[in-house]
CSV table of C-alpha atoms and ligand atoms in Angstrom, one decimal:
chain,number,residue,atom,x,y,z
A,1336,MET,CA,0.6,9.4,22.9
A,1337,SER,CA,-2.2,10.5,25.2
A,1338,ALA,CA,-5.1,8.0,25.5
A,1339,THR,CA,-7.5,10.8,24.4
A,1340,GLN,CA,-5.5,11.8,21.3
A,1341,PRO,CA,-7.2,10.5,18.1
A,1342,ILE,CA,-5.2,8.0,16.0
A,1343,LEU,CA,-6.0,10.0,13.0
A,1344,GLN,CA,-8.3,13.1,12.5
A,1345,PRO,CA,-12.0,12.2,13.3
A,1346,ARG,CA,-13.1,13.9,10.1
A,1347,MET,CA,-12.7,13.0,6.4
A,1348,PRO,CA,-9.4,14.3,4.9
A,1349,LYS,CA,-9.8,17.5,2.8
A,1350,SER,CA,-8.4,15.6,-0.2
A,1351,TRP,CA,-11.1,12.9,-0.1
A,1352,TYR,CA,-13.8,13.0,-2.8
A,1353,LYS,CA,-16.8,13.4,-0.4
A,1354,ALA,CA,-19.6,12.7,-2.9
A,1355,ASN,CA,-18.3,9.2,-3.3
A,1356,LYS,CA,-18.9,8.2,0.4
A,1357,PRO,CA,-19.7,5.8,1.8
A,1358,HIS,CA,-17.2,3.8,-0.1
A,1359,LEU,CA,-17.4,0.5,-1.9
A,1360,PHE,CA,-15.1,-1.6,0.1
A,1361,CYS,CA,-16.5,-4.4,2.3
A,1362,PRO,CA,-17.3,-3.6,6.0
A,1363,GLY,CA,-14.1,-4.0,8.0
A,1364,CYS,CA,-11.8,-3.8,5.0
A,1365,GLY,CA,-8.4,-2.1,5.6
A,1366,HIS,CA,-8.3,-0.2,2.3
A,1367,GLY,CA,-10.3,2.8,3.7
A,1368,MET,CA,-7.8,3.1,6.6
A,1369,VAL,CA,-4.8,3.1,4.2
A,1370,LEU,CA,-6.5,5.8,2.1
A,1371,LYS,CA,-7.4,7.8,5.2
A,1372,ALA,CA,-3.7,7.8,6.1
A,1373,LEU,CA,-2.8,8.8,2.5
A,1374,GLY,CA,-5.4,11.6,2.4
A,1375,GLU,CA,-4.2,13.1,5.7
A,1376,ALA,CA,-0.6,12.9,4.4
A,1377,ILE,CA,-1.6,14.8,1.2
A,1378,ASP,CA,-3.5,17.4,3.3
A,1379,GLU,CA,-0.6,18.0,5.7
A,1380,LEU,CA,1.9,18.4,2.8
A,1381,GLY,CA,-0.5,20.7,0.9
A,1382,ILE,CA,0.0,18.8,-2.3
A,1383,GLN,CA,-3.7,18.0,-3.3
A,1384,SER,CA,-3.5,20.1,-6.5
A,1385,LYS,CA,-0.4,18.4,-7.8
A,1386,THR,CA,-1.0,14.8,-6.8
A,1387,ILE,CA,-1.7,12.2,-9.4
A,1388,PHE,CA,-3.2,9.0,-8.1
A,1389,GLY,CA,-3.0,5.7,-10.1
A,1390,CYS,CA,-4.7,2.5,-8.9
A,1391,ASP,CA,-4.4,-1.0,-10.2
A,1392,ILE,CA,-7.0,-3.8,-10.8
A,1393,GLY,CA,-8.4,-5.8,-8.0
A,1394,CYS,CA,-9.9,-4.3,-4.8
A,1395,SER,CA,-7.5,-1.4,-5.0
A,1396,LEU,CA,-9.4,-0.2,-8.1
A,1397,LEU,CA,-12.3,0.7,-5.8
A,1398,ALA,CA,-10.0,3.6,-4.8
A,1399,TRP,CA,-10.2,5.1,-8.2
A,1400,ASN,CA,-12.5,8.0,-7.2
A,1401,PHE,CA,-11.7,8.0,-3.5
A,1402,LEU,CA,-9.4,11.0,-3.5
A,1403,ASP,CA,-10.3,14.4,-5.0
A,1404,VAL,CA,-7.2,14.5,-7.2
A,1405,ASP,CA,-6.5,13.7,-10.8
A,1406,SER,CA,-6.6,9.9,-11.0
A,1407,THR,CA,-6.1,7.1,-13.5
A,1408,GLN,CA,-6.9,3.4,-13.3
A,1409,THR,CA,-4.7,0.8,-15.0
A,1410,HIS,CA,-4.9,-2.9,-15.7
A,1411,HIS,CA,-3.2,-5.8,-14.0
A,1412,GLY,CA,0.0,-4.6,-12.5
A,1413,ARG,CA,0.6,-1.7,-14.9
A,1414,THR,CA,0.1,1.2,-12.4
A,1415,THR,CA,3.8,1.6,-11.7
A,1416,PRO,CA,5.0,2.1,-15.3
A,1417,VAL,CA,2.0,4.4,-16.0
A,1418,MET,CA,2.9,6.6,-13.0
A,1419,VAL,CA,6.6,6.5,-14.0
A,1420,GLY,CA,5.6,7.9,-17.4
A,1421,ILE,CA,3.5,10.6,-15.9
A,1422,LYS,CA,6.3,11.6,-13.5
A,1423,ARG,CA,9.0,11.6,-16.2
A,1424,ALA,CA,6.8,13.9,-18.4
A,1425,ASN,CA,5.8,16.1,-15.4
A,1426,PRO,CA,8.5,16.1,-12.8
A,1427,GLU,CA,6.7,18.8,-10.8
A,1428,LEU,CA,3.8,16.4,-10.0
A,1429,VAL,CA,3.6,14.0,-7.1
A,1430,THR,CA,2.7,10.5,-8.4
A,1431,VAL,CA,1.2,7.8,-6.2
A,1432,ALA,CA,0.8,4.2,-7.5
A,1433,TYR,CA,-1.7,2.3,-5.4
A,1434,MET,CA,-2.0,-1.5,-5.7
A,1435,GLY,CA,-2.5,-4.8,-3.9
A,1436,ASP,CA,-0.1,-7.6,-3.3
A,1437,GLY,CA,-1.1,-9.4,-6.5
A,1438,GLY,CA,-0.6,-6.3,-8.6
A,1439,GLY,CA,2.8,-5.4,-7.2
A,1440,TYR,CA,4.3,-8.8,-6.4
A,1441,ALA,CA,2.8,-11.1,-9.0
A,1442,ILE,CA,1.5,-9.8,-12.3
A,1443,GLY,CA,3.3,-6.5,-11.9
A,1444,SER,CA,6.3,-7.7,-10.1
A,1445,GLN,CA,8.7,-6.9,-13.0
A,1446,HIS,CA,7.5,-3.2,-12.9
A,1447,THR,CA,8.0,-3.0,-9.2
A,1448,VAL,CA,11.5,-4.4,-9.5
A,1449,ASN,CA,12.6,-2.4,-12.5
A,1450,ALA,CA,11.2,0.9,-11.1
A,1451,ALA,CA,13.1,0.3,-7.9
A,1452,ILE,CA,16.4,-0.6,-9.7
A,1453,ARG,CA,16.0,2.6,-11.8
A,1454,ASN,CA,15.2,4.6,-8.7
A,1455,GLU,CA,12.2,6.1,-10.3
A,1456,LYS,CA,11.0,9.2,-8.4
A,1457,ILE,CA,7.5,7.9,-7.7
A,1458,THR,CA,5.7,6.7,-4.5
A,1459,VAL,CA,4.2,3.1,-4.5
A,1460,ILE,CA,1.7,2.2,-1.8
A,1461,LEU,CA,1.1,-1.6,-1.8
A,1462,VAL,CA,-1.7,-3.1,0.3
A,1463,ASN,CA,-0.9,-6.6,1.6
A,1464,ASN,CA,-3.9,-8.6,2.8
A,1465,THR,CA,-2.4,-12.0,2.0
A,1466,ASN,CA,-4.9,-12.9,-0.8
A,1467,TYR,CA,-6.6,-12.0,-4.0
A,1468,GLY,CA,-9.6,-10.2,-2.6
A,1469,MET,CA,-11.8,-9.1,-5.5
A,1470,THR,CA,-11.7,-12.5,-7.3
A,1471,GLY,CA,-12.8,-14.4,-4.2
A,1472,GLY,CA,-9.8,-15.1,-2.0
A,1473,GLN,CA,-7.2,-17.1,-3.9
A,1474,MET,CA,-3.6,-17.6,-2.8
A,1475,ALA,CA,-1.5,-14.5,-3.4
A,1476,PRO,CA,2.3,-14.0,-3.3
A,1477,THR,CA,1.9,-12.9,0.3
A,1478,THR,CA,-0.3,-15.8,1.6
A,1479,LEU,CA,1.3,-17.2,4.8
A,1480,PRO,CA,2.5,-20.8,5.1
A,1481,GLY,CA,-0.4,-22.8,6.3
A,1482,GLN,CA,-3.0,-20.2,5.5
A,1483,ARG,CA,-6.2,-21.5,3.9
A,1484,THR,CA,-7.5,-19.8,0.8
A,1485,GLU,CA,-9.8,-20.7,-2.1
A,1486,THR,CA,-6.9,-22.3,-3.9
A,1487,THR,CA,-5.0,-23.7,-0.8
A,1488,PRO,CA,-7.9,-25.3,1.1
A,1489,TYR,CA,-5.5,-27.4,3.2
A,1490,GLY,CA,-3.2,-24.4,3.8
A,1491,ARG,CA,-0.3,-23.0,1.7
A,1492,ASP,CA,2.5,-25.5,1.4
A,1493,PRO,CA,5.8,-23.7,0.8
A,1494,GLU,CA,7.3,-26.9,-0.6
A,1495,GLU,CA,4.8,-26.8,-3.4
A,1496,THR,CA,4.1,-23.0,-3.8
A,1497,GLY,CA,7.2,-21.3,-2.3
A,1498,TYR,CA,7.4,-18.9,0.5
A,1499,PRO,CA,5.5,-15.5,0.8
A,1500,THR,CA,7.1,-12.5,-0.9
A,1501,ARG,CA,8.7,-10.1,1.5
A,1502,GLY,CA,8.5,-7.1,-0.8
A,1503,PRO,CA,10.0,-4.2,1.3
A,1504,GLU,CA,13.0,-6.5,2.1
A,1505,MET,CA,13.5,-7.3,-1.6
A,1506,ILE,CA,13.2,-3.6,-2.6
A,1507,ALA,CA,15.5,-2.4,0.1
A,1508,ALA,CA,18.1,-4.8,-1.2
A,1509,ILE,CA,18.0,-3.8,-4.9
A,1510,ALA,CA,17.1,0.0,-4.8
A,1511,PRO,CA,19.9,2.5,-5.2
A,1512,GLU,CA,20.8,5.2,-2.7
A,1513,GLY,CA,18.0,7.7,-2.2
A,1514,ALA,CA,15.2,5.1,-2.0
A,1515,TYR,CA,12.8,5.1,0.9
A,1516,VAL,CA,11.3,1.7,1.9
A,1517,ALA,CA,9.0,0.9,4.8
A,1518,ARG,CA,6.3,-1.5,6.0
A,1519,GLY,CA,3.4,-0.1,8.1
A,1520,THR,CA,0.1,-1.6,9.3
A,1521,VAL,CA,-3.5,-0.4,9.6
A,1522,ALA,CA,-3.1,-1.5,13.3
A,1523,ASN,CA,-0.9,1.7,13.7
A,1524,LEU,CA,-2.4,4.4,11.5
A,1525,ARG,CA,-0.3,7.2,13.0
A,1526,GLN,CA,2.9,5.3,12.1
A,1527,LEU,CA,1.6,4.3,8.7
A,1528,LYS,CA,0.7,7.9,7.9
A,1529,GLY,CA,4.2,9.0,9.0
A,1530,TYR,CA,5.7,6.4,6.6
A,1531,ILE,CA,3.5,7.5,3.7
A,1532,LYS,CA,4.3,11.2,4.4
A,1533,LYS,CA,8.1,10.4,4.4
A,1534,ALA,CA,7.7,8.5,1.1
A,1535,LEU,CA,5.9,11.5,-0.5
A,1536,GLU,CA,8.5,13.9,0.8
A,1537,ASN,CA,11.3,11.7,-0.5
A,1538,GLN,CA,9.7,11.9,-4.0
A,1539,MET,CA,9.2,15.6,-3.7
A,1540,ALA,CA,12.9,16.0,-2.8
A,1541,GLY,CA,13.8,14.1,-5.9
A,1542,ARG,CA,15.9,11.6,-3.9
A,1543,GLY,CA,14.5,8.3,-5.3
A,1544,PHE,CA,12.0,5.4,-5.4
A,1545,SER,CA,9.6,5.5,-2.4
A,1546,PHE,CA,7.8,2.3,-1.3
A,1547,VAL,CA,5.4,1.7,1.5
A,1548,GLU,CA,3.7,-1.7,2.1
A,1549,ALA,CA,0.7,-1.5,4.3
A,1550,LEU,CA,-0.5,-4.7,6.2
A,1551,SER,CA,-4.2,-4.6,5.8
A,1552,LEU,CA,-7.5,-6.5,6.6
A,1553,CYS,CA,-9.7,-8.6,4.4
A,1554,PRO,CA,-12.3,-10.1,6.8
A,1555,THR,CA,-14.5,-11.2,3.8
A,1556,ASN,CA,-12.0,-13.7,2.4
A,1557,TRP,CA,-10.3,-14.5,5.7
A,1558,ARG,CA,-13.9,-15.4,6.9
A,1559,THR,CA,-13.1,-13.9,10.3
A,1560,ASN,CA,-15.1,-12.0,12.8
A,1561,ALA,CA,-13.8,-8.7,14.1
A,1562,LYS,CA,-11.7,-10.2,16.9
A,1563,ASP,CA,-10.1,-12.9,14.8
A,1564,THR,CA,-9.5,-10.4,12.0
A,1565,TRP,CA,-7.4,-8.1,14.2
A,1566,ALA,CA,-5.7,-11.2,15.8
A,1567,PHE,CA,-4.6,-12.4,12.4
A,1568,LEU,CA,-3.2,-9.0,11.4
A,1569,GLU,CA,-1.4,-8.3,14.6
A,1570,GLY,CA,-0.4,-11.8,15.3
A,1571,LYS,CA,0.5,-14.0,12.3
A,1572,MET,CA,0.9,-11.3,9.7
A,1573,ALA,CA,3.0,-8.9,11.8
A,1574,GLN,CA,5.2,-11.8,12.9
A,1575,TYR,CA,6.0,-12.8,9.3
A,1576,PHE,CA,6.1,-9.3,7.9
A,1577,PRO,CA,7.8,-7.1,10.5
A,1578,VAL,CA,6.8,-3.5,10.5
A,1579,GLY,CA,9.3,-0.7,10.3
A,1580,GLU,CA,11.5,1.4,8.0
A,1581,LEU,CA,14.0,-0.6,5.9
A,1582,ARG,CA,15.7,2.2,4.0
A,1583,VAL,CA,15.8,5.9,5.0
A,1584,PRO,CA,17.9,8.1,2.7
A,1585,LYS,CA,20.4,10.5,4.1
A,1586,GLN,CA,19.1,14.1,3.7
A,1587,LYS,CA,21.6,16.4,1.9
A,1588,GLU,CA,22.2,19.8,3.3
A,1589,GLU,CA,19.7,22.2,1.7
B,2868,LIG,S1,-12.7,-8.5,-0.6
B,2868,LIG,FE1,-11.2,-8.0,1.1
B,2868,LIG,S2,-9.8,-6.4,0.2
B,2868,LIG,FE2,-11.6,-6.6,-1.1
B,2868,LIG,S3,-13.0,-4.9,-0.4
B,2868,LIG,FE3,-13.6,-6.9,0.6
B,2868,LIG,S4,-12.5,-6.9,2.6
B,2868,LIG,FE4,-11.5,-5.4,1.2
């Protein structure tokens, strides 16, 4: 990539709802970057008019009117089954379930697992920032060993609370043939957009469940300055949660 080439387009995606900007996320939050990658992927695939966006509770709900597409907001981990229902009733639509690590790996983990096992033809985008952001920074399923949160003031002790959930690895192990599974990061938006685009294309081709986890930033609850925020993401998080594609389905001859 040329040094002068932008990471993503310098303008807002066509599929963003412009009247709702600036957005409601904290300064330095990673959600806006994930949504920018998603917006550009929708633009490039030309699917704005047939995309349905569902977001969960928690900070991810602040995305409810971020995109200029038909949207729905659900409670506490229920975005996945709602999007499954919409997709089953309207197979021609492209459904995106957007959630945090708490929604997808804790209170909604059964939906994540069952949708993956059933190979539901939806796309899940899960934002991993290692804590419950909206409620003040409590320990989440993805909190790293030793990481301090509001509920682990001396650092997470895996002997007491278990080890962090590695979601894409779990889903790659249980999903049937046809599933697409990847983990990206807001530290590499071009790559993250590529993964999201492949996940949407996989759904559109009717191959199977498509899942992308995005490593993201929460400087408010990490209580970090800009330098330490990126150092945590690119250092400790990326080390524990390796970025890359875990399942890429074989494409049938068209
Ligand atoms: S609390 Fe964290 S995840 Fe939530 S909007 Fe603020 S920075 Fe983003």
